[in-house]
Amino acid sequence: MRAPMLLTAWLLGLSAGRAPAPEGSAVVAVRARYLMGTTCRVTAWHEEADRAGRAAAAALDEVAAVEALLSTWRDDSELSRLNRRAGEGPVEVSADLAAFLDVALRVAAATGGAFDPTVGPLVDAWDLRGEGRVPDADELAAARAAVGFDAVRLHDGPSALDLTAPGARLDAGAVGKGWALDRAAEVLRDHGVSAALLDFGGQLLAVGAPPGADGFRVAIADPLARERPAVLLVLRDASIATSAQSERGRRVGEDLVGHVIDPRTGRPVPVLGSATAWAPTAAEADALSTAFLVLGPAASAAWVAGHPDDRGVAWLEPTDGGLTLHARGAIVPGLLRLRDDVTTDAALAAARRSR
Ligand code: FAD
Ligand code: MG
């Protein structure tokens, strides 16, 4: 089972099946299921109790369908079957998979490859799904030669994908959960749900806000002590995702072999902090949190400054005696409270003073 989440949803006054008596007498249903190696939890409000429960269950079915499409932990997924044909030229793909690949490749291009879904050969070389290992120079060179989103060609009419690099392997690990959450939220809306919180291994997607509230109060955990919240914020009609090497990292000899790789160097990112991304869709938040961990606080802040203002970043950097928060963009207005030993960098302190 995965370690405690880096993000915690505090549904004020809520526990499974019980809710404050909000306006419009909406009732809440909470459904959860073990999917993609972690727990996916859907909390949905609706005027009719059984509609909320049915909607939440249908949303989880949609997440399960995305797992069947994208899981490279299963040989029978469409993505695994596609990976086995790397180097064979264009392979026809379903409209679903083409839509996913289009989003993943766009974020890869937008982040200069800091997020790169072709990272599979490096995940394997470092054995990030096993005990972790340090590859020798030749293994690392061979893996790096098979990685690079710019060697992937997505053709349309009919949709076909060409994994041109022999040995290439697409890995949905950094974006698949987010993609699944967006699809699940569409199912909830189709069921008439206009207020819900989806929590997938710590990634959160808010549909609207809890009835009678301005948003969901959620927390970003301390990357060095995940059971301790470091930052409290309000989330509404957006998603936040956090990446950190402490999530699934492991020690191999002297090396911290974390599960996030810098595709530009071929090595695990040597950082101890955490990067939280805020975006209008969960797929983008998921992929951006990985990219921001690779880029580091300064380059992440520069990326947010150069992109539409409904994106944001909150980088928590361990410093002497505590944490420094580098937050920029859409996440800043939602910041409610920082733990006493969490300081802000000068730019954030100025932004908060001017509010
Ligand atoms: P993120 O930072 O979002 O992603 C890190 C993951 O993405 C790494 O694990 C690696 O796979 C990949 N990655 C590393 N560096 C990069 C990079 N720079 N760019 C792009 N990708 C990168 N886990 C299980 O234990 N069992 C399962 O059966 C299982 N099934 C899954 C099925 C699906 C469809 C998905 C999406 C995930 C599944 N997982 C499973 C979890 C997955 O393997 C990752 O560990 C998890 O998604 C990490 O998410 P994160 O948000 O913590 O880290
Ligand atoms: Mg992620």
mmCIF file with all atom_site columns, C-alpha atoms and ligand atoms in Angstrom, residues 2 34 36-37 66-67 70-73 113-117 119 123 128-129 171-177 242-244 247-248 259-263 286 289-290 294, ligand 1:
data_model
loop_
_atom_site.group_PDB
_atom_site.id
_atom_site.type_symbol
_atom_site.label_atom_id
_atom_site.label_alt_id
_atom_site.label_comp_id
_atom_site.label_asym_id
_atom_site.label_entity_id
_atom_site.label_seq_id
_atom_site.pdbx_PDB_ins_code
_atom_site.Cartn_x
_atom_site.Cartn_y
_atom_site.Cartn_z
_atom_site.occupancy
_atom_site.B_iso_or_equiv
_atom_site.pdbx_formal_charge
_atom_site.auth_seq_id
_atom_site.auth_comp_id
_atom_site.auth_asym_id
_atom_site.auth_atom_id
_atom_site.pdbx_PDB_model_num
ATOM   1  C CA  . ARG A 1 2   ? 1.396  3.418  -0.755  1.00 0.00 ? 2   ARG A CA  1
ATOM   2  C CA  . TYR A 1 34  ? -8.044 0.346  -5.019  1.00 0.00 ? 34  TYR A CA  1
ATOM   3  C CA  . MET A 1 36  ? -3.510 1.898  -10.235 1.00 0.00 ? 36  MET A CA  1
ATOM   4  C CA  . GLY A 1 37  ? -1.613 0.802  -7.132  1.00 0.00 ? 37  GLY A CA  1
ATOM   5  C CA  . VAL A 1 66  ? -8.554 4.073  -17.940 1.00 0.00 ? 66  VAL A CA  1
ATOM   6  C CA  . GLU A 1 67  ? -6.360 1.657  -15.986 1.00 0.00 ? 67  GLU A CA  1
ATOM   7  C CA  . LEU A 1 70  ? -2.996 2.744  -19.907 1.00 0.00 ? 70  LEU A CA  1
ATOM   8  C CA  . SER A 1 71  ? -1.492 0.408  -17.316 1.00 0.00 ? 71  SER A CA  1
ATOM   9  C CA  . THR A 1 72  ? 1.991  -0.758 -18.203 1.00 0.00 ? 72  THR A CA  1
ATOM   10 C CA  . TRP A 1 73  ? 1.731  -2.881 -15.052 1.00 0.00 ? 73  TRP A CA  1
ATOM   11 C CA  . GLY A 1 113 ? 10.922 17.280 -21.930 1.00 0.00 ? 113 GLY A CA  1
ATOM   12 C CA  . ALA A 1 114 ? 11.125 17.677 -18.134 1.00 0.00 ? 114 ALA A CA  1
ATOM   13 C CA  . PHE A 1 115 ? 7.937  15.613 -18.199 1.00 0.00 ? 115 PHE A CA  1
ATOM   14 C CA  . ASP A 1 116 ? 8.414  12.933 -20.863 1.00 0.00 ? 116 ASP A CA  1
ATOM   15 C CA  . PRO A 1 117 ? 6.057  9.926  -21.227 1.00 0.00 ? 117 PRO A CA  1
ATOM   16 C CA  . VAL A 1 119 ? 10.784 7.664  -20.013 1.00 0.00 ? 119 VAL A CA  1
ATOM   17 C CA  . VAL A 1 123 ? 12.425 3.589  -15.332 1.00 0.00 ? 123 VAL A CA  1
ATOM   18 C CA  . LEU A 1 128 ? 12.156 1.994  -10.237 1.00 0.00 ? 128 LEU A CA  1
ATOM   19 C CA  . ARG A 1 129 ? 9.373  -0.552 -10.039 1.00 0.00 ? 129 ARG A CA  1
ATOM   20 C CA  . ASP A 1 171 ? 5.059  5.099  -19.309 1.00 0.00 ? 171 ASP A CA  1
ATOM   21 C CA  . ALA A 1 172 ? 1.797  6.704  -18.126 1.00 0.00 ? 172 ALA A CA  1
ATOM   22 C CA  . GLY A 1 173 ? 2.935  6.783  -14.469 1.00 0.00 ? 173 GLY A CA  1
ATOM   23 C CA  . ALA A 1 174 ? 3.190  10.570 -14.246 1.00 0.00 ? 174 ALA A CA  1
ATOM   24 C CA  . VAL A 1 175 ? -0.037 11.503 -16.041 1.00 0.00 ? 175 VAL A CA  1
ATOM   25 C CA  . GLY A 1 176 ? -2.400 8.518  -16.141 1.00 0.00 ? 176 GLY A CA  1
ATOM   26 C CA  . LYS A 1 177 ? -4.012 9.100  -12.752 1.00 0.00 ? 177 LYS A CA  1
ATOM   27 C CA  . THR A 1 242 ? 2.331  16.696 -5.899  1.00 0.00 ? 242 THR A CA  1
ATOM   28 C CA  . SER A 1 243 ? 5.524  14.885 -6.859  1.00 0.00 ? 243 SER A CA  1
ATOM   29 C CA  . ALA A 1 244 ? 8.377  14.097 -4.492  1.00 0.00 ? 244 ALA A CA  1
ATOM   30 C CA  . GLU A 1 247 ? 6.989  9.147  -2.416  1.00 0.00 ? 247 GLU A CA  1
ATOM   31 C CA  . ARG A 1 248 ? 8.431  5.923  -3.768  1.00 0.00 ? 248 ARG A CA  1
ATOM   32 C CA  . HIS A 1 259 ? 10.954 7.424  -8.867  1.00 0.00 ? 259 HIS A CA  1
ATOM   33 C CA  . VAL A 1 260 ? 11.101 10.703 -10.768 1.00 0.00 ? 260 VAL A CA  1
ATOM   34 C CA  . ILE A 1 261 ? 13.745 10.786 -13.497 1.00 0.00 ? 261 ILE A CA  1
ATOM   35 C CA  . ASP A 1 262 ? 15.249 13.815 -15.218 1.00 0.00 ? 262 ASP A CA  1
ATOM   36 C CA  . PRO A 1 263 ? 14.943 12.637 -18.850 1.00 0.00 ? 263 PRO A CA  1
ATOM   37 C CA  . ASP A 1 286 ? -0.266 15.445 -12.690 1.00 0.00 ? 286 ASP A CA  1
ATOM   38 C CA  . SER A 1 289 ? 4.046  18.262 -10.841 1.00 0.00 ? 289 SER A CA  1
ATOM   39 C CA  . THR A 1 290 ? 6.589  15.818 -12.260 1.00 0.00 ? 290 THR A CA  1
ATOM   40 C CA  . VAL A 1 294 ? 12.619 17.991 -12.386 1.00 0.00 ? 294 VAL A CA  1
HETATM 41 P P1  . FAD B 2 .   ? 4.626  11.326 -10.561 1.00 0.00 ? 1   FAD B P1  1
HETATM 42 O O1  . FAD B 2 .   ? 5.715  12.298 -10.397 1.00 0.00 ? 1   FAD B O1  1
HETATM 43 O O2  . FAD B 2 .   ? 3.303  11.829 -11.082 1.00 0.00 ? 1   FAD B O2  1
HETATM 44 O O3  . FAD B 2 .   ? 5.069  10.195 -11.594 1.00 0.00 ? 1   FAD B O3  1
HETATM 45 C C1  . FAD B 2 .   ? 6.255  9.470  -11.383 1.00 0.00 ? 1   FAD B C1  1
HETATM 46 C C2  . FAD B 2 .   ? 6.081  8.227  -12.226 1.00 0.00 ? 1   FAD B C2  1
HETATM 47 O O4  . FAD B 2 .   ? 6.075  8.610  -13.596 1.00 0.00 ? 1   FAD B O4  1
HETATM 48 C C3  . FAD B 2 .   ? 7.237  7.279  -12.018 1.00 0.00 ? 1   FAD B C3  1
HETATM 49 O O5  . FAD B 2 .   ? 6.782  6.198  -11.202 1.00 0.00 ? 1   FAD B O5  1
HETATM 50 C C4  . FAD B 2 .   ? 7.573  6.836  -13.437 1.00 0.00 ? 1   FAD B C4  1
HETATM 51 O O6  . FAD B 2 .   ? 6.733  5.754  -13.789 1.00 0.00 ? 1   FAD B O6  1
HETATM 52 C C5  . FAD B 2 .   ? 7.189  8.014  -14.303 1.00 0.00 ? 1   FAD B C5  1
HETATM 53 N N1  . FAD B 2 .   ? 8.184  9.068  -14.452 1.00 0.00 ? 1   FAD B N1  1
HETATM 54 C C6  . FAD B 2 .   ? 9.321  9.273  -13.745 1.00 0.00 ? 1   FAD B C6  1
HETATM 55 N N2  . FAD B 2 .   ? 9.953  10.394 -14.163 1.00 0.00 ? 1   FAD B N2  1
HETATM 56 C C7  . FAD B 2 .   ? 9.199  10.915 -15.176 1.00 0.00 ? 1   FAD B C7  1
HETATM 57 C C8  . FAD B 2 .   ? 9.317  12.070 -16.010 1.00 0.00 ? 1   FAD B C8  1
HETATM 58 N N3  . FAD B 2 .   ? 10.328 12.940 -15.868 1.00 0.00 ? 1   FAD B N3  1
HETATM 59 N N4  . FAD B 2 .   ? 8.384  12.271 -16.965 1.00 0.00 ? 1   FAD B N4  1
HETATM 60 C C9  . FAD B 2 .   ? 7.324  11.405 -17.106 1.00 0.00 ? 1   FAD B C9  1
HETATM 61 N N5  . FAD B 2 .   ? 7.150  10.299 -16.331 1.00 0.00 ? 1   FAD B N5  1
HETATM 62 C C10 . FAD B 2 .   ? 8.075  10.067 -15.369 1.00 0.00 ? 1   FAD B C10 1
HETATM 63 N N6  . FAD B 2 .   ? 1.610  1.313  -9.140  1.00 0.00 ? 1   FAD B N6  1
HETATM 64 C C11 . FAD B 2 .   ? 1.636  0.067  -8.545  1.00 0.00 ? 1   FAD B C11 1
HETATM 65 O O7  . FAD B 2 .   ? 2.328  -0.093 -7.551  1.00 0.00 ? 1   FAD B O7  1
HETATM 66 N N7  . FAD B 2 .   ? 0.904  -0.983 -9.039  1.00 0.00 ? 1   FAD B N7  1
HETATM 67 C C12 . FAD B 2 .   ? 0.122  -0.841 -10.155 1.00 0.00 ? 1   FAD B C12 1
HETATM 68 O O8  . FAD B 2 .   ? -0.528 -1.782 -10.583 1.00 0.00 ? 1   FAD B O8  1
HETATM 69 C C13 . FAD B 2 .   ? 0.073  0.433  -10.796 1.00 0.00 ? 1   FAD B C13 1
HETATM 70 N N8  . FAD B 2 .   ? -0.697 0.606  -11.912 1.00 0.00 ? 1   FAD B N8  1
HETATM 71 C C14 . FAD B 2 .   ? -0.746 1.845  -12.500 1.00 0.00 ? 1   FAD B C14 1
HETATM 72 C C15 . FAD B 2 .   ? -1.530 2.030  -13.640 1.00 0.00 ? 1   FAD B C15 1
HETATM 73 C C16 . FAD B 2 .   ? -1.606 3.295  -14.245 1.00 0.00 ? 1   FAD B C16 1
HETATM 74 C C17 . FAD B 2 .   ? -2.466 3.486  -15.464 1.00 0.00 ? 1   FAD B C17 1
HETATM 75 C C18 . FAD B 2 .   ? -0.878 4.382  -13.694 1.00 0.00 ? 1   FAD B C18 1
HETATM 76 C C19 . FAD B 2 .   ? -0.973 5.755  -14.317 1.00 0.00 ? 1   FAD B C19 1
HETATM 77 C C20 . FAD B 2 .   ? -0.099 4.211  -12.567 1.00 0.00 ? 1   FAD B C20 1
HETATM 78 C C21 . FAD B 2 .   ? -0.019 2.943  -11.959 1.00 0.00 ? 1   FAD B C21 1
HETATM 79 N N9  . FAD B 2 .   ? 0.776  2.729  -10.821 1.00 0.00 ? 1   FAD B N9  1
HETATM 80 C C22 . FAD B 2 .   ? 0.834  1.494  -10.236 1.00 0.00 ? 1   FAD B C22 1
HETATM 81 C C23 . FAD B 2 .   ? 1.532  3.863  -10.177 1.00 0.00 ? 1   FAD B C23 1
HETATM 82 C C24 . FAD B 2 .   ? 2.693  4.392  -11.062 1.00 0.00 ? 1   FAD B C24 1
HETATM 83 O O9  . FAD B 2 .   ? 3.519  3.355  -11.347 1.00 0.00 ? 1   FAD B O9  1
HETATM 84 C C25 . FAD B 2 .   ? 3.465  5.513  -10.379 1.00 0.00 ? 1   FAD B C25 1
HETATM 85 O O10 . FAD B 2 .   ? 4.227  5.070  -9.302  1.00 0.00 ? 1   FAD B O10 1
HETATM 86 C C26 . FAD B 2 .   ? 2.560  6.538  -9.860  1.00 0.00 ? 1   FAD B C26 1
HETATM 87 O O11 . FAD B 2 .   ? 1.651  6.911  -10.868 1.00 0.00 ? 1   FAD B O11 1
HETATM 88 C C27 . FAD B 2 .   ? 3.416  7.735  -9.426  1.00 0.00 ? 1   FAD B C27 1
HETATM 89 O O12 . FAD B 2 .   ? 2.576  8.792  -9.331  1.00 0.00 ? 1   FAD B O12 1
HETATM 90 P P2  . FAD B 2 .   ? 3.073  10.092 -8.519  1.00 0.00 ? 1   FAD B P2  1
HETATM 91 O O13 . FAD B 2 .   ? 2.005  11.110 -8.712  1.00 0.00 ? 1   FAD B O13 1
HETATM 92 O O14 . FAD B 2 .   ? 3.490  9.705  -7.157  1.00 0.00 ? 1   FAD B O14 1
HETATM 93 O O15 . FAD B 2 .   ? 4.420  10.501 -9.240  1.00 0.00 ? 1   FAD B O15 1
#
